[in-house]
Amino acid sequence: MALKLTAYEQEMLDGKHGEAKQLAMKIMVKIGEPLGAEEMVEVVSVQAMAHFGSLHIAGRDYLGRLACMGGKCCVPTTQDPASIPFDTWEEMGYDKEYAENQMKLCDSIMKLGEYHAWSCTPYVQGSVPRLGQNVAWAESSAVSYANSVLGARTNRTPAGLAVCAALTGRIPKFGLYFPENRKAQVKVNVDAGPLSDLDYNTIGIIIGKRVGNYIPAIYGIPASATNDNLKYLGACAASSGSVALWHAVGVTPEALYGDPFEGREPINEFTITRDMLTETEKSLCTKNPGEIDLYVTGCPHSSTQEVTKLAHLMEGRRVKEGKDMWIFTTAETNNMLKRSGVIQKMEAAGVRMMVQTCLVISPLVGNGKYKTLITDSGKNASYLPSEHGIELVYASMEDCVAAVTEAV
Ligand code: F3S
């Protein structure tokens, strides 16, 4: 069935509002029709992608072409972390050609009018859609947070489509844009006693593996769970499975009141116990804790609260000779904590702040320098061993800090 367009959308498709909008509309109509979309929805924000590690030459040239055509974002648009740290790539030994390709992508998104955000946590950078608002976000952890914690509506938008949505403010209406497609399907009970920060990661890993792309309703998450706890739960469920929306009963907005199944029977039900959490933690380690080269944290990007907690753990300690500790975060968190001197203290103790970038989509490990890393991020644990051929230990933030630092 042909997509029904409004008069303005038809004008964009006919080229009356410029070449870039026309190309964007053509792409969306071509993709939307086979997906069964009958119309477009207006979106209030876009989380796009512009990292060379995933977009490669084809993506670089695609964004470059839209920029040369004079394309301009018409809704607030942010983008995922870059594949290099912009300020320190040279001293860290990135390949020059690789870095130049990332810079070209950076030039293009600036011309297109995207914000210089470079983070997978746009919701801590001011991009905060309200309950029920439609957005077009890419990057699975951001999508999970937007849908589940904020109650906004988005599918897992492919990178090529997200920029089209940014240029037109529209996206084909299908999937999670329909309220009836947002009801819970699988019932998950959490019965594991008090939950640590690491537990939220592990719960997400178990849920993703068990439910795939179904929508779980999770019972047993306390209302005191922090936004960071929910960020990790969602990021992990999205990476070990492909969960784009989950409900925590009594916690997340679409499951605060009433029945998240709306009277329908769950298609499956299971309980997460303390034993399951312990067993899953062990299974995420590719080797036993021992000689560790590097601690990485901040996947998704560390919040101000998390970096502050790390700073407290680092008090009276420094990174051991021959080991490294990297914190991945936003420019905003880094700048805020610089103003209070926190970052300077950690850097003096040997910590490296990795700003606006991401280890998974960067060639930084896997080059032989590091053999074993330790992390408190379940998403890092899901991806890094296979993506970068490295041994990995999964542990709490406290254990990670202890593994690579010593008292001074
Ligand atoms: Fe963010 Fe990269 Fe992890 S985009 S969620 S830091 S894989």
Short mmCIF file of C-alpha atoms and ligand atoms in Angstrom, two decimals:
data_model
loop_
_atom_site.label_atom_id
_atom_site.label_comp_id
_atom_site.label_asym_id
_atom_site.label_seq_id
_atom_site.Cartn_x
_atom_site.Cartn_y
_atom_site.Cartn_z
CA MET A 1 0.00 0.00 0.00
CA ALA A 2 1.28 3.46 -0.89
CA LEU A 3 2.18 5.75 2.00
CA LYS A 4 -0.32 8.53 2.49
CA LEU A 5 1.56 11.83 2.67
CA THR A 6 0.44 15.23 3.96
CA ALA A 7 0.67 18.18 1.56
CA TYR A 8 3.95 19.30 3.14
CA GLU A 9 5.44 15.80 2.99
CA GLN A 10 4.46 15.55 -0.68
CA GLU A 11 6.16 18.89 -1.36
CA MET A 12 9.34 17.60 0.28
CA LEU A 13 9.14 14.47 -1.88
CA ASP A 14 8.62 16.61 -4.99
CA GLY A 15 11.77 18.61 -4.23
CA LYS A 16 10.07 21.90 -3.36
CA HIS A 17 12.10 22.18 -0.14
CA GLY A 18 15.50 21.25 -1.52
CA GLU A 19 17.43 18.29 -2.80
CA ALA A 20 18.43 16.89 0.60
CA LYS A 21 14.87 16.76 1.97
CA GLN A 22 13.76 15.21 -1.32
CA LEU A 23 16.37 12.44 -1.10
CA ALA A 24 15.49 11.85 2.56
CA MET A 25 11.78 11.54 1.73
CA LYS A 26 12.49 9.20 -1.19
CA ILE A 27 14.50 6.91 1.07
CA MET A 28 11.85 6.90 3.78
CA VAL A 29 9.00 6.18 1.35
CA LYS A 30 11.00 3.35 -0.20
CA ILE A 31 11.73 1.81 3.22
CA GLY A 32 8.40 2.65 4.86
CA GLU A 33 6.15 0.97 2.28
CA PRO A 34 7.53 -2.58 2.58
CA LEU A 35 7.40 -2.16 6.38
CA GLY A 36 3.65 -1.67 6.05
CA ALA A 37 3.67 1.99 7.10
CA GLU A 38 0.59 3.84 5.88
CA GLU A 39 1.67 7.30 6.97
CA MET A 40 4.50 9.28 8.53
CA VAL A 41 4.76 10.47 12.13
CA GLU A 42 6.26 13.76 13.20
CA VAL A 43 9.25 13.35 15.49
CA VAL A 44 10.47 15.85 18.08
CA SER A 45 14.11 14.75 18.20
CA VAL A 46 16.61 12.46 16.51
CA GLN A 47 19.56 10.50 17.87
CA ALA A 48 21.69 9.87 14.79
CA MET A 49 24.99 8.13 14.14
CA ALA A 50 28.19 9.53 12.71
CA HIS A 51 30.97 7.27 13.96
CA PHE A 52 33.38 6.02 11.37
CA GLY A 53 33.79 2.65 13.15
CA SER A 54 30.29 1.63 12.02
CA LEU A 55 29.49 3.93 9.10
CA HIS A 56 32.72 3.36 7.17
CA ILE A 57 33.39 5.07 3.82
CA ALA A 58 29.85 4.55 2.50
CA GLY A 59 28.31 6.25 5.54
CA ARG A 60 30.88 9.05 5.44
CA ASP A 61 30.04 9.74 1.80
CA TYR A 62 26.27 9.50 2.38
CA LEU A 63 26.33 12.14 5.13
CA GLY A 64 28.78 14.22 3.07
CA ARG A 65 26.38 14.14 0.11
CA LEU A 66 23.41 15.26 2.20
CA ALA A 67 25.52 18.10 3.63
CA CYS A 68 26.66 19.21 0.13
CA MET A 69 23.02 19.24 -0.97
CA GLY A 70 22.40 21.88 1.71
CA GLY A 71 20.51 19.56 4.08
CA LYS A 72 19.65 21.03 7.50
CA CYS A 73 18.17 19.29 10.53
CA CYS A 74 14.70 20.59 11.35
CA VAL A 75 14.44 18.94 14.78
CA PRO A 76 17.07 18.80 17.56
CA THR A 77 19.55 16.13 16.53
CA THR A 78 22.32 14.53 18.55
CA GLN A 79 24.55 11.62 17.60
CA ASP A 80 26.31 8.59 19.09
CA PRO A 81 29.91 8.74 20.36
CA ALA A 82 32.67 9.24 17.82
CA SER A 83 35.19 6.51 17.03
CA ILE A 84 38.06 8.68 18.28
CA PRO A 85 38.56 11.03 21.23
CA PHE A 86 38.78 14.34 19.34
CA ASP A 87 41.40 15.94 21.62
CA THR A 88 43.71 13.02 22.30
CA TRP A 89 43.59 10.69 19.30
CA GLU A 90 47.12 11.49 18.19
CA GLU A 91 48.79 10.89 21.55
CA MET A 92 46.78 7.68 21.93
CA GLY A 93 48.14 6.34 18.65
CA TYR A 94 45.08 6.26 16.41
CA ASP A 95 45.73 5.78 12.72
CA LYS A 96 45.78 9.17 10.95
CA GLU A 97 43.63 8.11 8.01
CA TYR A 98 41.02 6.61 10.36
CA ALA A 99 40.94 9.83 12.40
CA GLU A 100 40.63 11.95 9.26
CA ASN A 101 37.63 9.93 8.15
CA GLN A 102 36.01 10.55 11.54
CA MET A 103 36.78 14.30 11.17
CA LYS A 104 35.07 14.34 7.77
CA LEU A 105 31.97 12.85 9.36
CA CYS A 106 32.24 15.50 12.04
CA ASP A 107 32.35 18.26 9.38
CA SER A 108 29.28 16.83 7.68
CA ILE A 109 27.14 16.67 10.80
CA MET A 110 28.14 20.23 11.70
CA LYS A 111 27.01 21.37 8.24
CA LEU A 112 23.76 19.46 8.69
CA GLY A 113 23.18 21.32 11.95
CA GLU A 114 23.40 18.47 14.43
CA TYR A 115 24.47 19.32 18.00
CA HIS A 116 28.07 18.44 18.85
CA ALA A 117 26.87 15.86 21.41
CA TRP A 118 28.71 12.61 20.60
CA SER A 119 27.12 10.48 23.29
CA CYS A 120 24.82 7.49 23.66
CA THR A 121 23.14 9.26 26.60
CA PRO A 122 21.48 12.25 24.88
CA TYR A 123 18.87 12.20 27.66
CA VAL A 124 21.48 13.65 30.07
CA GLN A 125 22.45 16.30 27.51
CA GLY A 126 19.06 17.99 27.33
CA SER A 127 17.35 15.78 24.74
CA VAL A 128 14.51 14.57 26.96
CA PRO A 129 11.31 13.67 25.11
CA ARG A 130 8.15 13.45 27.18
CA LEU A 131 5.81 10.50 27.73
CA GLY A 132 4.04 9.66 24.47
CA GLN A 133 6.18 11.86 22.20
CA ASN A 134 7.50 10.37 18.96
CA VAL A 135 11.24 10.49 18.34
CA ALA A 136 13.57 8.75 15.87
CA TRP A 137 16.50 7.50 17.90
CA ALA A 138 19.27 5.18 16.80
CA GLU A 139 21.62 3.25 19.15
CA SER A 140 20.04 0.45 21.10
CA SER A 141 20.71 1.68 24.65
CA ALA A 142 19.40 5.18 23.91
CA VAL A 143 16.34 3.67 22.23
CA SER A 144 15.73 1.47 25.25
CA TYR A 145 15.97 4.43 27.63
CA ALA A 146 13.73 6.67 25.50
CA ASN A 147 11.01 4.02 25.17
CA SER A 148 11.16 2.47 28.62
CA VAL A 149 12.34 5.07 31.13
CA LEU A 150 10.99 8.21 29.44
CA GLY A 151 7.94 6.67 27.75
CA ALA A 152 8.73 8.31 24.42
CA ARG A 153 8.14 6.27 21.25
CA THR A 154 10.76 5.07 18.81
CA ASN A 155 11.83 1.98 16.94
CA ARG A 156 15.50 1.02 16.78
CA THR A 157 16.05 3.49 13.95
CA PRO A 158 18.73 2.47 11.43
CA ALA A 159 21.52 5.06 11.04
CA GLY A 160 20.66 5.77 7.40
CA LEU A 161 17.06 6.52 8.28
CA ALA A 162 17.77 8.61 11.38
CA VAL A 163 19.44 11.36 9.34
CA CYS A 164 16.44 11.37 6.96
CA ALA A 165 14.18 11.91 9.98
CA ALA A 166 16.46 14.74 11.14
CA LEU A 167 16.20 16.51 7.78
CA THR A 168 12.41 16.15 7.45
CA GLY A 169 11.09 15.80 11.01
CA ARG A 170 9.22 12.67 9.86
CA ILE A 171 9.60 8.89 9.93
CA PRO A 172 7.40 6.06 8.61
CA LYS A 173 4.85 5.03 11.25
CA PHE A 174 5.25 1.39 12.23
CA GLY A 175 6.13 -0.81 15.22
CA LEU A 176 6.53 0.98 18.54
CA TYR A 177 4.92 4.21 17.32
CA PHE A 178 1.57 2.44 17.83
CA PRO A 179 0.45 2.31 21.52
CA GLU A 180 -1.10 -1.13 20.97
CA ASN A 181 2.35 -2.51 20.05
CA ARG A 182 3.81 -1.37 23.37
CA LYS A 183 2.03 -3.78 25.70
CA ALA A 184 4.02 -6.29 27.75
CA GLN A 185 4.41 -9.82 26.36
CA VAL A 186 6.71 -11.69 28.80
CA LYS A 187 6.49 -11.62 32.61
CA VAL A 188 9.83 -11.45 34.44
CA ASN A 189 9.99 -11.70 38.24
CA VAL A 190 13.13 -10.52 40.01
CA ASP A 191 13.50 -12.37 43.30
CA ALA A 192 17.14 -11.89 44.26
CA GLY A 193 17.13 -9.77 47.43
CA PRO A 194 18.73 -6.30 47.51
CA LEU A 195 20.18 -5.36 44.10
CA SER A 196 23.67 -3.93 43.53
CA ASP A 197 24.58 -1.65 40.61
CA LEU A 198 26.17 -4.63 38.84
CA ASP A 199 22.98 -6.67 39.32
CA TYR A 200 21.02 -4.28 37.10
CA ASN A 201 23.48 -5.01 34.27
CA THR A 202 23.23 -8.75 34.87
CA ILE A 203 19.42 -8.66 35.02
CA GLY A 204 19.45 -6.91 31.64
CA ILE A 205 21.79 -9.53 30.19
CA ILE A 206 19.54 -12.38 31.38
CA ILE A 207 16.38 -10.70 30.10
CA GLY A 208 17.86 -9.95 26.67
CA LYS A 209 18.99 -13.56 26.27
CA ARG A 210 15.63 -14.97 27.39
CA VAL A 211 13.17 -12.63 25.62
CA GLY A 212 14.94 -11.68 22.36
CA ASN A 213 12.85 -8.84 20.95
CA TYR A 214 9.67 -9.35 22.97
CA ILE A 215 8.53 -6.71 25.47
CA PRO A 216 9.08 -7.80 29.09
CA ALA A 217 7.24 -6.52 32.16
CA ILE A 218 9.65 -6.78 35.08
CA TYR A 219 8.28 -7.24 38.59
CA GLY A 220 10.53 -6.68 41.61
CA ILE A 221 12.56 -3.62 40.55
CA PRO A 222 12.46 -1.19 43.50
CA ALA A 223 11.20 2.36 42.95
CA SER A 224 14.54 3.50 44.42
CA ALA A 225 16.43 2.18 41.35
CA THR A 226 18.51 5.06 39.97
CA ASN A 227 18.39 6.34 36.40
CA ASP A 228 21.85 4.79 35.95
CA ASN A 229 20.54 1.40 37.14
CA LEU A 230 17.74 1.58 34.55
CA LYS A 231 20.18 2.78 31.88
CA TYR A 232 22.31 -0.35 32.37
CA LEU A 233 19.37 -2.72 32.60
CA GLY A 234 18.08 -1.46 29.26
CA ALA A 235 21.48 -1.28 27.55
CA CYS A 236 22.24 -4.88 28.53
CA ALA A 237 18.83 -6.24 27.48
CA ALA A 238 19.31 -4.47 24.15
CA SER A 239 22.78 -5.92 23.61
CA SER A 240 22.33 -9.52 24.76
CA GLY A 241 18.95 -9.61 23.00
CA SER A 242 17.26 -6.90 20.99
CA VAL A 243 14.85 -5.50 23.55
CA ALA A 244 13.77 -2.01 22.47
CA LEU A 245 11.10 -1.52 25.15
CA TRP A 246 10.61 -2.97 28.65
CA HIS A 247 8.41 -2.05 31.55
CA ALA A 248 9.40 -2.13 35.22
CA VAL A 249 6.14 -2.40 37.09
CA GLY A 250 5.64 0.51 39.51
CA VAL A 251 8.77 2.23 38.16
CA THR A 252 8.63 3.10 34.44
CA PRO A 253 5.91 5.43 33.16
CA GLU A 254 3.86 3.03 31.03
CA ALA A 255 3.73 0.52 33.91
CA LEU A 256 3.24 2.83 36.87
CA TYR A 257 -0.46 2.06 37.19
CA GLY A 258 -2.62 -0.73 35.82
CA ASP A 259 -1.77 -3.94 34.05
CA PRO A 260 1.10 -3.69 31.51
CA PHE A 261 -0.38 -6.76 29.72
CA GLU A 262 -3.82 -5.08 29.47
CA GLY A 263 -5.57 -8.33 30.29
CA ARG A 264 -3.62 -10.50 27.85
CA GLU A 265 -1.83 -13.63 29.08
CA PRO A 266 1.99 -13.41 29.08
CA ILE A 267 3.44 -15.63 26.37
CA ASN A 268 6.17 -16.66 28.82
CA GLU A 269 7.14 -16.12 32.47
CA PHE A 270 10.37 -16.68 34.39
CA THR A 271 12.05 -15.64 37.64
CA ILE A 272 15.55 -14.23 38.08
CA THR A 273 17.11 -15.52 41.31
CA ARG A 274 20.34 -14.66 43.11
CA ASP A 275 21.88 -17.93 41.85
CA MET A 276 21.08 -16.97 38.26
CA LEU A 277 22.74 -13.58 38.74
CA THR A 278 25.88 -15.18 40.16
CA GLU A 279 26.03 -17.78 37.40
CA THR A 280 25.54 -15.15 34.66
CA GLU A 281 28.23 -12.91 36.16
CA LYS A 282 30.67 -15.81 35.96
CA SER A 283 29.63 -16.68 32.41
CA LEU A 284 30.43 -13.15 31.23
CA CYS A 285 34.07 -13.54 32.29
CA THR A 286 36.20 -15.09 29.57
CA LYS A 287 38.91 -15.79 32.15
CA ASN A 288 39.34 -15.87 35.90
CA PRO A 289 40.35 -12.62 37.55
CA GLY A 290 44.13 -12.45 37.50
CA GLU A 291 46.50 -10.17 35.66
CA ILE A 292 44.41 -7.23 34.37
CA ASP A 293 45.80 -4.58 31.99
CA LEU A 294 42.95 -2.13 31.73
CA TYR A 295 39.72 -1.09 33.46
CA VAL A 296 37.09 0.43 31.17
CA THR A 297 33.81 1.92 32.32
CA GLY A 298 31.12 4.11 30.82
CA CYS A 299 29.16 1.97 28.37
CA PRO A 300 26.67 3.66 28.11
CA HIS A 301 28.51 6.89 28.95
CA SER A 302 29.16 7.42 32.66
CA SER A 303 26.93 9.98 34.33
CA THR A 304 28.12 12.74 36.64
CA GLN A 305 27.04 10.61 39.61
CA GLU A 306 29.05 7.62 38.40
CA VAL A 307 32.21 9.62 37.73
CA THR A 308 31.82 11.18 41.19
CA LYS A 309 31.54 7.71 42.74
CA LEU A 310 34.69 6.66 40.88
CA ALA A 311 36.47 9.76 42.17
CA HIS A 312 35.55 8.77 45.73
CA LEU A 313 36.86 5.23 45.16
CA MET A 314 40.09 6.71 43.79
CA GLU A 315 40.76 8.85 46.87
CA GLY A 316 44.18 7.92 48.25
CA ARG A 317 44.86 5.60 45.31
CA ARG A 318 46.57 5.76 41.93
CA VAL A 319 46.62 3.61 38.80
CA LYS A 320 49.37 0.98 39.04
CA GLU A 321 52.41 1.11 36.79
CA GLY A 322 51.71 -0.82 33.55
CA LYS A 323 47.92 -0.67 33.97
CA ASP A 324 45.33 1.77 32.64
CA MET A 325 41.91 3.03 33.69
CA TRP A 326 39.61 4.70 31.15
CA ILE A 327 36.30 6.41 31.88
CA PHE A 328 34.04 7.02 28.87
CA THR A 329 31.74 9.98 29.33
CA THR A 330 30.14 13.07 27.82
CA ALA A 331 31.86 16.43 27.36
CA GLU A 332 29.22 17.95 29.66
CA THR A 333 29.99 15.61 32.59
CA ASN A 334 33.71 16.00 32.04
CA ASN A 335 33.48 19.81 31.97
CA MET A 336 31.20 20.01 34.99
CA LEU A 337 33.51 17.85 37.10
CA LYS A 338 36.54 19.78 35.84
CA ARG A 339 35.03 22.94 37.29
CA SER A 340 35.06 21.31 40.72
CA GLY A 341 38.57 19.88 40.30
CA VAL A 342 37.43 16.23 40.36
CA ILE A 343 38.77 15.34 36.91
CA GLN A 344 42.15 16.96 37.53
CA LYS A 345 42.60 14.86 40.68
CA MET A 346 41.72 11.64 38.89
CA GLU A 347 43.98 12.46 35.96
CA ALA A 348 46.83 13.14 38.38
CA ALA A 349 46.19 9.63 39.76
CA GLY A 350 46.60 8.14 36.28
CA VAL A 351 42.96 7.92 35.14
CA ARG A 352 42.26 8.82 31.51
CA MET A 353 38.98 10.53 30.65
CA MET A 354 37.71 9.32 27.27
CA VAL A 355 35.37 12.07 26.18
CA GLN A 356 32.72 11.80 23.44
CA THR A 357 33.97 8.40 22.28
CA CYS A 358 33.27 4.68 22.74
CA LEU A 359 35.53 1.67 22.99
CA VAL A 360 33.25 -0.77 21.17
CA ILE A 361 33.25 1.29 17.95
CA SER A 362 36.90 2.24 18.10
CA PRO A 363 40.02 0.27 17.11
CA LEU A 364 41.80 1.09 20.37
CA VAL A 365 42.00 -2.35 21.94
CA GLY A 366 42.66 -5.57 20.09
CA ASN A 367 45.98 -4.23 18.78
CA GLY A 368 47.97 -6.43 21.15
CA LYS A 369 48.77 -3.83 23.82
CA TYR A 370 46.01 -5.04 26.12
CA LYS A 371 45.36 -8.72 26.76
CA THR A 372 42.77 -8.65 29.58
CA LEU A 373 40.42 -5.91 30.58
CA ILE A 374 38.00 -5.60 33.45
CA THR A 375 34.66 -3.81 33.28
CA ASP A 376 31.52 -3.16 35.30
CA SER A 377 29.45 -2.69 32.13
CA GLY A 378 27.40 -5.67 30.98
CA LYS A 379 27.21 -4.19 27.49
CA ASN A 380 31.00 -3.98 27.29
CA ALA A 381 31.12 -7.57 28.53
CA SER A 382 28.69 -8.62 25.78
CA TYR A 383 30.58 -6.99 22.94
CA LEU A 384 34.27 -6.50 23.63
CA PRO A 385 35.55 -10.11 23.64
CA SER A 386 33.99 -10.87 20.26
CA GLU A 387 34.47 -7.42 18.69
CA HIS A 388 38.08 -6.97 19.78
CA GLY A 389 39.35 -10.48 20.55
CA ILE A 390 40.30 -9.63 24.12
CA GLU A 391 39.92 -11.50 27.43
CA LEU A 392 37.47 -9.90 29.83
CA VAL A 393 36.56 -9.95 33.51
CA TYR A 394 33.14 -8.63 34.57
CA ALA A 395 33.00 -7.26 38.12
CA SER A 396 31.62 -4.51 40.35
CA MET A 397 32.99 -0.97 40.10
CA GLU A 398 34.73 -1.44 43.48
CA ASP A 399 36.48 -4.63 42.30
CA CYS A 400 37.42 -3.03 38.98
CA VAL A 401 39.06 -0.06 40.70
CA ALA A 402 40.89 -2.37 43.11
CA ALA A 403 42.20 -4.47 40.18
CA VAL A 404 44.14 -1.66 38.52
CA THR A 405 45.02 0.74 41.37
CA GLU A 406 47.09 0.80 44.55
CA ALA A 407 47.09 2.88 47.70
CA VAL A 408 49.48 5.83 47.80
FE1 F3S B 1 27.53 3.87 24.20
FE2 F3S B 1 29.39 2.72 22.80
FE3 F3S B 1 28.44 1.51 24.86
S1 F3S B 1 27.71 3.84 22.00
S2 F3S B 1 26.32 2.16 24.92
S3 F3S B 1 29.58 3.45 24.91
S4 F3S B 1 28.85 0.58 22.88
#
